mmCIF file of C-alpha atoms and ligand atoms in Angstrom:
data_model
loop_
_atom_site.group_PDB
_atom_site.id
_atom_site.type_symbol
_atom_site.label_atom_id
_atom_site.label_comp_id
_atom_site.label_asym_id
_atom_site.label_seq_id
_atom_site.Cartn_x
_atom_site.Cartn_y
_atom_site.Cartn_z
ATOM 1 C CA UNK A 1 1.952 -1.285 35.527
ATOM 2 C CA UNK A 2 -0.448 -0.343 32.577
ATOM 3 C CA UNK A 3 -1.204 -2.508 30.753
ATOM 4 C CA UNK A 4 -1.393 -1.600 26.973
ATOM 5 C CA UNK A 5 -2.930 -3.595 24.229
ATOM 6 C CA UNK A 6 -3.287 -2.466 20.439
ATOM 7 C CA UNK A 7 -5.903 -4.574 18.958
ATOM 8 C CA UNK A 8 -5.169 -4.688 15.322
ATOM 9 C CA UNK A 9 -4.051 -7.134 12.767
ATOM 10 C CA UNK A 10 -0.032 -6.351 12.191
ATOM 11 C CA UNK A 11 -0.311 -5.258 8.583
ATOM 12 C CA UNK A 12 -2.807 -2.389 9.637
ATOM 13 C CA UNK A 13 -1.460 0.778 8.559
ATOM 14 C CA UNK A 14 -3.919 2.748 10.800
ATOM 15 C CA UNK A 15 -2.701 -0.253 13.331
ATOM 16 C CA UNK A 16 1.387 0.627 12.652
ATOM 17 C CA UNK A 17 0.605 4.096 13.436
ATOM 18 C CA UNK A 18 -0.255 3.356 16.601
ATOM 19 C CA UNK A 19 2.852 1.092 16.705
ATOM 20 C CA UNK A 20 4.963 3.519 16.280
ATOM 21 C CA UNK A 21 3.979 5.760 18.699
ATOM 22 C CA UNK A 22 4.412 2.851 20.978
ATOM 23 C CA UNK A 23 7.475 1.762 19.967
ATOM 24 C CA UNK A 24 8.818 5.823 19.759
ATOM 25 C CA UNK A 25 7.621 6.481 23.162
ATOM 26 C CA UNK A 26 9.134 3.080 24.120
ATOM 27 C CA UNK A 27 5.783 2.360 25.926
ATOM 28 C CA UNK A 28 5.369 -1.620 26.715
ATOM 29 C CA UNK A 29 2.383 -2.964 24.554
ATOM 30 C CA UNK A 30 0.902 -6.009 23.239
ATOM 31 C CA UNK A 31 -0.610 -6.126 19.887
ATOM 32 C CA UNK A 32 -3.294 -8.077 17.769
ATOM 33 C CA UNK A 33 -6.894 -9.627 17.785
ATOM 34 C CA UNK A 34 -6.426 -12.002 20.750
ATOM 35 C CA UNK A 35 -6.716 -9.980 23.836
ATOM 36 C CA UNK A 36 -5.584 -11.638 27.416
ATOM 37 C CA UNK A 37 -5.210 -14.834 25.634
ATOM 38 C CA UNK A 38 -8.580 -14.589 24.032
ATOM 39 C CA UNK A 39 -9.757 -13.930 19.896
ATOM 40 C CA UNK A 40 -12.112 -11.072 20.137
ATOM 41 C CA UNK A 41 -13.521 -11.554 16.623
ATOM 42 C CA UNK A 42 -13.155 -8.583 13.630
ATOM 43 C CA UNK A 43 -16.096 -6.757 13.712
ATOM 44 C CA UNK A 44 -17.825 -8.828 16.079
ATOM 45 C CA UNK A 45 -20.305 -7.472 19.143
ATOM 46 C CA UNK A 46 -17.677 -6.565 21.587
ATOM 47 C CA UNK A 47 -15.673 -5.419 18.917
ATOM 48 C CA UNK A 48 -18.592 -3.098 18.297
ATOM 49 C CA UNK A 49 -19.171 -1.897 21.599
ATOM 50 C CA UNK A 50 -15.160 -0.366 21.519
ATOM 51 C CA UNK A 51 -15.770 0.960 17.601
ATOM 52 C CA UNK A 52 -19.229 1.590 16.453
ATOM 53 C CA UNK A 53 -17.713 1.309 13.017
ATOM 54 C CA UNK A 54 -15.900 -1.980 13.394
ATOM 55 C CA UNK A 55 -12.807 -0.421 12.660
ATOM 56 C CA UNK A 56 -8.808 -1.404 13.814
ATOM 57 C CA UNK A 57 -6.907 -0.393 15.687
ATOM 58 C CA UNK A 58 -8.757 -0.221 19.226
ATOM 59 C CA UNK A 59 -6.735 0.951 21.915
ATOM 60 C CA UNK A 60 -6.596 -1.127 25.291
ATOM 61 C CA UNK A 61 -5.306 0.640 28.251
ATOM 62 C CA UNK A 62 -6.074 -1.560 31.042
ATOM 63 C CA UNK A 63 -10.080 -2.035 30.987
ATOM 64 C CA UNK A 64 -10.425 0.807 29.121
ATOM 65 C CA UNK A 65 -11.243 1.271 25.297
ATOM 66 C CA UNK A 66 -10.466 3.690 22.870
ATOM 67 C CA UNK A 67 -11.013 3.706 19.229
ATOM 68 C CA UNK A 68 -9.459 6.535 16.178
ATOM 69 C CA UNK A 69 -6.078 6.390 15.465
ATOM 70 C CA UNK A 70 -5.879 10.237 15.697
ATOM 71 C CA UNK A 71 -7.501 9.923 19.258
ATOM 72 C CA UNK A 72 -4.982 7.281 20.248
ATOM 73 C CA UNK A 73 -1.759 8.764 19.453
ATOM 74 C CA UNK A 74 -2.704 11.834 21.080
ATOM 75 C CA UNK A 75 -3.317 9.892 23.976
ATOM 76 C CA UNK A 76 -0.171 7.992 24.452
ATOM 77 C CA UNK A 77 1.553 11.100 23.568
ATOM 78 C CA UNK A 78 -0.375 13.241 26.209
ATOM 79 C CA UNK A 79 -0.124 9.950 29.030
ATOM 80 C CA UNK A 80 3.325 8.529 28.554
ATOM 81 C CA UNK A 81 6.990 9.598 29.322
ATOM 82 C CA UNK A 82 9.655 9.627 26.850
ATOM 83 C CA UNK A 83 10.276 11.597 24.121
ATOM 84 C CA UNK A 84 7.170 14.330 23.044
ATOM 85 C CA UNK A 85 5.630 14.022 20.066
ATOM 86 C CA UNK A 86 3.712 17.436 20.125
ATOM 87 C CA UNK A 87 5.150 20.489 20.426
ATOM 88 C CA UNK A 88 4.479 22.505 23.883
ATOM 89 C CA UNK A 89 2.971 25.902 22.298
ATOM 90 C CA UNK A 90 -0.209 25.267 21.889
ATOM 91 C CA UNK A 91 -0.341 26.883 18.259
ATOM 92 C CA UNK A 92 2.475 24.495 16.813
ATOM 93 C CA UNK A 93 0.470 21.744 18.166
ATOM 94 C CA UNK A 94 -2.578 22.835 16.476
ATOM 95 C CA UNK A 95 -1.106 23.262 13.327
ATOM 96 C CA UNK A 96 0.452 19.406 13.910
ATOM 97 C CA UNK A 97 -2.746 18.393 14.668
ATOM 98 C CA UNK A 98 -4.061 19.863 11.300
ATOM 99 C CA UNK A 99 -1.471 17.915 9.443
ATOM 100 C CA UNK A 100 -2.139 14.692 11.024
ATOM 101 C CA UNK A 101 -5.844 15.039 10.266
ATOM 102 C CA UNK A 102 -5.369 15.583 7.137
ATOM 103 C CA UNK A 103 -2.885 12.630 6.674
ATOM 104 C CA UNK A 104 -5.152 10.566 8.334
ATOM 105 C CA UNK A 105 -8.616 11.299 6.278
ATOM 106 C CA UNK A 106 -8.041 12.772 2.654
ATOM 107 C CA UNK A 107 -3.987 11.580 2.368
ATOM 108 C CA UNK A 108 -4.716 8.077 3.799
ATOM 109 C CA UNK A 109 -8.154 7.928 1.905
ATOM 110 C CA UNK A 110 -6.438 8.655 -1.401
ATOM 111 C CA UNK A 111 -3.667 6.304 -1.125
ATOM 112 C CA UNK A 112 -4.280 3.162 0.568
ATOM 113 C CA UNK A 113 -8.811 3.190 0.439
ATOM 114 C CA UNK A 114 -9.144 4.504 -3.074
ATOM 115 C CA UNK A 115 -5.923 3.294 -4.743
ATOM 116 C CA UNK A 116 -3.602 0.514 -3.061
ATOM 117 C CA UNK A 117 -6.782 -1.486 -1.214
ATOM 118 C CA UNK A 118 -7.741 -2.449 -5.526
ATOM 119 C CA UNK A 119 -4.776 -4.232 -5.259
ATOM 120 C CA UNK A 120 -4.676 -5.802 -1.785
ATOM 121 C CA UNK A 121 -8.313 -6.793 -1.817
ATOM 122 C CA UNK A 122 -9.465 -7.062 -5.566
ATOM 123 C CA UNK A 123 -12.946 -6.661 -6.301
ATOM 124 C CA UNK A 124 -12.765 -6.812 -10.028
ATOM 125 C CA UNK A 125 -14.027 -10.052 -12.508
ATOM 126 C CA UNK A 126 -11.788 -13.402 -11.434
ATOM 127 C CA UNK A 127 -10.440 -11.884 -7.903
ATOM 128 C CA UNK A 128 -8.851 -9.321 -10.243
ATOM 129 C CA UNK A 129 -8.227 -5.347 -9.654
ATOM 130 C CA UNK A 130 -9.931 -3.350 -11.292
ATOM 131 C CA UNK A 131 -7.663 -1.066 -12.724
ATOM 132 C CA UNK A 132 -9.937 1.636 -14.606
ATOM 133 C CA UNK A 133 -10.934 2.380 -10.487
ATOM 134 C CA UNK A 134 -6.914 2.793 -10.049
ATOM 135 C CA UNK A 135 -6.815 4.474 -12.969
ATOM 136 C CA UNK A 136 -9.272 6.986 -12.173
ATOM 137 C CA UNK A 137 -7.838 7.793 -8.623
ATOM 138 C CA UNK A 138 -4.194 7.969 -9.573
ATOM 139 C CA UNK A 139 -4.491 11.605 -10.125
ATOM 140 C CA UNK A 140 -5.686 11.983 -6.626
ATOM 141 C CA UNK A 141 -2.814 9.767 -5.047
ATOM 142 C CA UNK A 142 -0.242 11.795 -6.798
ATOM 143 C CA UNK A 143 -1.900 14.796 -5.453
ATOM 144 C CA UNK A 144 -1.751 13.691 -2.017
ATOM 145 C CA UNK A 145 1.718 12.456 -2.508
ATOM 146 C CA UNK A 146 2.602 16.347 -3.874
ATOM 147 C CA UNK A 147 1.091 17.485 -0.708
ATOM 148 C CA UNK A 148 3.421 15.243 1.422
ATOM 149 C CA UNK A 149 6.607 16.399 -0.863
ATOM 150 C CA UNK A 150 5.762 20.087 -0.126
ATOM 151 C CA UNK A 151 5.351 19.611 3.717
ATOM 152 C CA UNK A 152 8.606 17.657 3.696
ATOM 153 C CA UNK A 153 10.603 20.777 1.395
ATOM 154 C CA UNK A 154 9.405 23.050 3.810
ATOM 155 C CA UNK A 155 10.542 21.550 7.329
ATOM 156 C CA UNK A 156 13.719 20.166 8.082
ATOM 157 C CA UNK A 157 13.926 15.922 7.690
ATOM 158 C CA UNK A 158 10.691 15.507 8.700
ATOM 159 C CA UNK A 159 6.599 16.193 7.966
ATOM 160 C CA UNK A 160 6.406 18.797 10.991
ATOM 161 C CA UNK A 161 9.498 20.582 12.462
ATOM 162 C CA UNK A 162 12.592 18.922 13.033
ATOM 163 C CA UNK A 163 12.062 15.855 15.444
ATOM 164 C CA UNK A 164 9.728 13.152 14.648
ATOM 165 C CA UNK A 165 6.636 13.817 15.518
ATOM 166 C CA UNK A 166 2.903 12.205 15.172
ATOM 167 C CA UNK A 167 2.570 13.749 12.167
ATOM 168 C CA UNK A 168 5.600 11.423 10.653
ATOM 169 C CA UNK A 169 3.453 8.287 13.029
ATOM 170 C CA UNK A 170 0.242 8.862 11.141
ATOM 171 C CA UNK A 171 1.890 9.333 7.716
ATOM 172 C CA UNK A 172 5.081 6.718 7.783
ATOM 173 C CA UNK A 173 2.662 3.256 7.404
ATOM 174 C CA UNK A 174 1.017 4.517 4.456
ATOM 175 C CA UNK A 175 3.933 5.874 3.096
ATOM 176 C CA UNK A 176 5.619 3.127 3.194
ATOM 177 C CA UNK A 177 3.394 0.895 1.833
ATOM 178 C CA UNK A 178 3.504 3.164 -1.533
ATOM 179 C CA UNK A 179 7.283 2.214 -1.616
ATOM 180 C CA UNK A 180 6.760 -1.361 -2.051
ATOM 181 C CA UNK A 181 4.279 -0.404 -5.080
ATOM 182 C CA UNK A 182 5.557 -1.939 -7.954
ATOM 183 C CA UNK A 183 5.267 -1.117 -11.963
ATOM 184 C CA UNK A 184 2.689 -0.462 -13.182
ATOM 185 C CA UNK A 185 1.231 0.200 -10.419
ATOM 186 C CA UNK A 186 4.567 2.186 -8.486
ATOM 187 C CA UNK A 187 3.250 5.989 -7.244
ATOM 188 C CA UNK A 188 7.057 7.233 -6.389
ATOM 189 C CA UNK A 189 10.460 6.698 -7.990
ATOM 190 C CA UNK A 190 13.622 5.144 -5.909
ATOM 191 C CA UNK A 191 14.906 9.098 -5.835
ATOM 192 C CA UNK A 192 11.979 10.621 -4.970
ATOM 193 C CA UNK A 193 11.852 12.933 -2.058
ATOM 194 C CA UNK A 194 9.226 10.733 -0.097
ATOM 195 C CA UNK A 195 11.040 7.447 -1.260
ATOM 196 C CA UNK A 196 14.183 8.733 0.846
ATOM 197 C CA UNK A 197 12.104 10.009 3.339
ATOM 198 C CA UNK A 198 10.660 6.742 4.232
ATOM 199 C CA UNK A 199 14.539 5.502 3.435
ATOM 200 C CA UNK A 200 15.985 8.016 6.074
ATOM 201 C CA UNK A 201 12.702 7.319 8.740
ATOM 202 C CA UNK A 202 14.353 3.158 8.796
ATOM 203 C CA UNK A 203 17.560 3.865 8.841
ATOM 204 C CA UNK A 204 17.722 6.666 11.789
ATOM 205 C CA UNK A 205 14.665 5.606 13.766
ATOM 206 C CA UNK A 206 14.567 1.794 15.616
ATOM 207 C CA UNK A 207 10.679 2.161 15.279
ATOM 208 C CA UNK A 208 10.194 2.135 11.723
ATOM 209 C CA UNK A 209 13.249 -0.098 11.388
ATOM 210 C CA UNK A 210 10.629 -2.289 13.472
ATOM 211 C CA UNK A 211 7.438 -1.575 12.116
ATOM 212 C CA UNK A 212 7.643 -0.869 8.530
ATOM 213 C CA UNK A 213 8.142 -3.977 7.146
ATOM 214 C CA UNK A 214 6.353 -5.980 4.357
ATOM 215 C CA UNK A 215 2.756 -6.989 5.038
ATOM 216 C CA UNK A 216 3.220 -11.278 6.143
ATOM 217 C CA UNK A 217 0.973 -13.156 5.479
HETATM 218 N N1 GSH B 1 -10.621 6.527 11.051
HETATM 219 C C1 GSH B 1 -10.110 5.250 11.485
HETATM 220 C C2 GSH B 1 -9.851 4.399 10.272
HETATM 221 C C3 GSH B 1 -9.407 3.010 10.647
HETATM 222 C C4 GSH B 1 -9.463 2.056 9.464
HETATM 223 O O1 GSH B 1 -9.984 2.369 8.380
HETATM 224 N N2 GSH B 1 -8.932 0.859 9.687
HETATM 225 C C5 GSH B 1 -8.988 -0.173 8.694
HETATM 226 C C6 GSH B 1 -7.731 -1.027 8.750
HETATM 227 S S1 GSH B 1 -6.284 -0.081 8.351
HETATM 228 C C7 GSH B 1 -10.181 -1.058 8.976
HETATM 229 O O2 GSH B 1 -10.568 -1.255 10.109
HETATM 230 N N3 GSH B 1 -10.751 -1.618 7.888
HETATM 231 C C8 GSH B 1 -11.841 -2.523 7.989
HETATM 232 C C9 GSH B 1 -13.128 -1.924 7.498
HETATM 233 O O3 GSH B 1 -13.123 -0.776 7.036
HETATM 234 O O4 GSH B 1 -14.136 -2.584 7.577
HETATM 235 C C10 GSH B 1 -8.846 5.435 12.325
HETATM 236 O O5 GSH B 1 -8.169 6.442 12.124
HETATM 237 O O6 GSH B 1 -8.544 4.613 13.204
#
């Protein structure tokens, strides 16, 4: 059987996506920095030779490596049975693709890089955040958050058409992570259409019931 292998740290949200997709597909994986028993250290050579950036998640598929979270879910979408992820006609899946490019560079990028990373990883005086950066990229996280409110107005329950798709993979981890913002630092409201969004995604969907949890650790 193949044998798949997510290297990635668990509270990765590029990691989760791939997770998801995973866990959605109800392909059998493995998933962290020790592979076949063995730490492959973060951002060390071999690490290097599967990411020239040094960058989780790497995808394992027996002894082969593949790195990009946009490549990888394509991937186990195009490889694996179970349930699609992509729609057949091959303009629908462009357009999908669009929107999970998007999620995955300027959405992602304005959310978690620019705004929630001050918090997890503070690089202000003392270990502290530094809050005039957070301040000055709000605007753009509420943008990106508009963006993800109009997609979800237009289709029906969730970010492209009306099954889950990898569009709802790439953007659920980051989403979710937003939720568990708290004042003053909270992006969404408890009523607000992504809030019940990522709500709805946990409640109908064992994946993210599995995978979006809080970060341990
Ligand atoms: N474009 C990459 C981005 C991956 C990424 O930024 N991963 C983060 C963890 S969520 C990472 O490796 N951060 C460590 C670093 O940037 O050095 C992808 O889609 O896989």
């Amino acid at each position: 059987m193949t044998k798949v292998h997510i290297y990635s740290v668990a509270f990765s949200s590029f990691g989760r996506v791939a997770q998801l997709v995973c866990e959605e597909k109800q392909i059998p994986y493995s998933m962290g920095m020790a592979v076949n028993g063995e730490e492959v250290p973060f951002k060390g050579e071999q690490h290097h030779v599967w990411h020239p950036y040094g960058k989780i998640p790497v995808l394992l598929v027996d002894d082969k490596a593949l790195c990009e979270s946009t490549s990888i879910i394509r991937y186990l979408d195009a490889q694996f049975p179970g349930v699609k992820l992509t729609p057949q006609d091959p303009w629908l899946a462009a357009k999908l693709d669009e929107r999970v490019q998007l999620l995955s560079s300027y959405i992602n990028h304005a959310l978690i890089r620019d705004y929630m990373l001050e918090l997890i990883f503070p690089k202000g005086p003392d270990g502290t955040p530094r809050l005039d950066v957070m301040e000055a990229n709000k605007p753009a996280a509420l943008r990106a958050l508009s963006l993800v409110e109009t997609w979800l107005s237009e289709e029906a329950g969730y970010l492209f058409g009306s099954t889950f798709s990898l569009a709802d993979a790439m953007a659920l981890p980051s989403l979710y992570y937003v939720t568990q913002l708290k004042a003053p630092f909270s992006l969404v409201n408890e009523d607000s259409a992504i809030f019940r969004y990522v709500q709805r995604m946990k409640e109908t969907h064992a994946s993210c019931a599995k995978v979006l949890v809080p970060k341990q650790g």
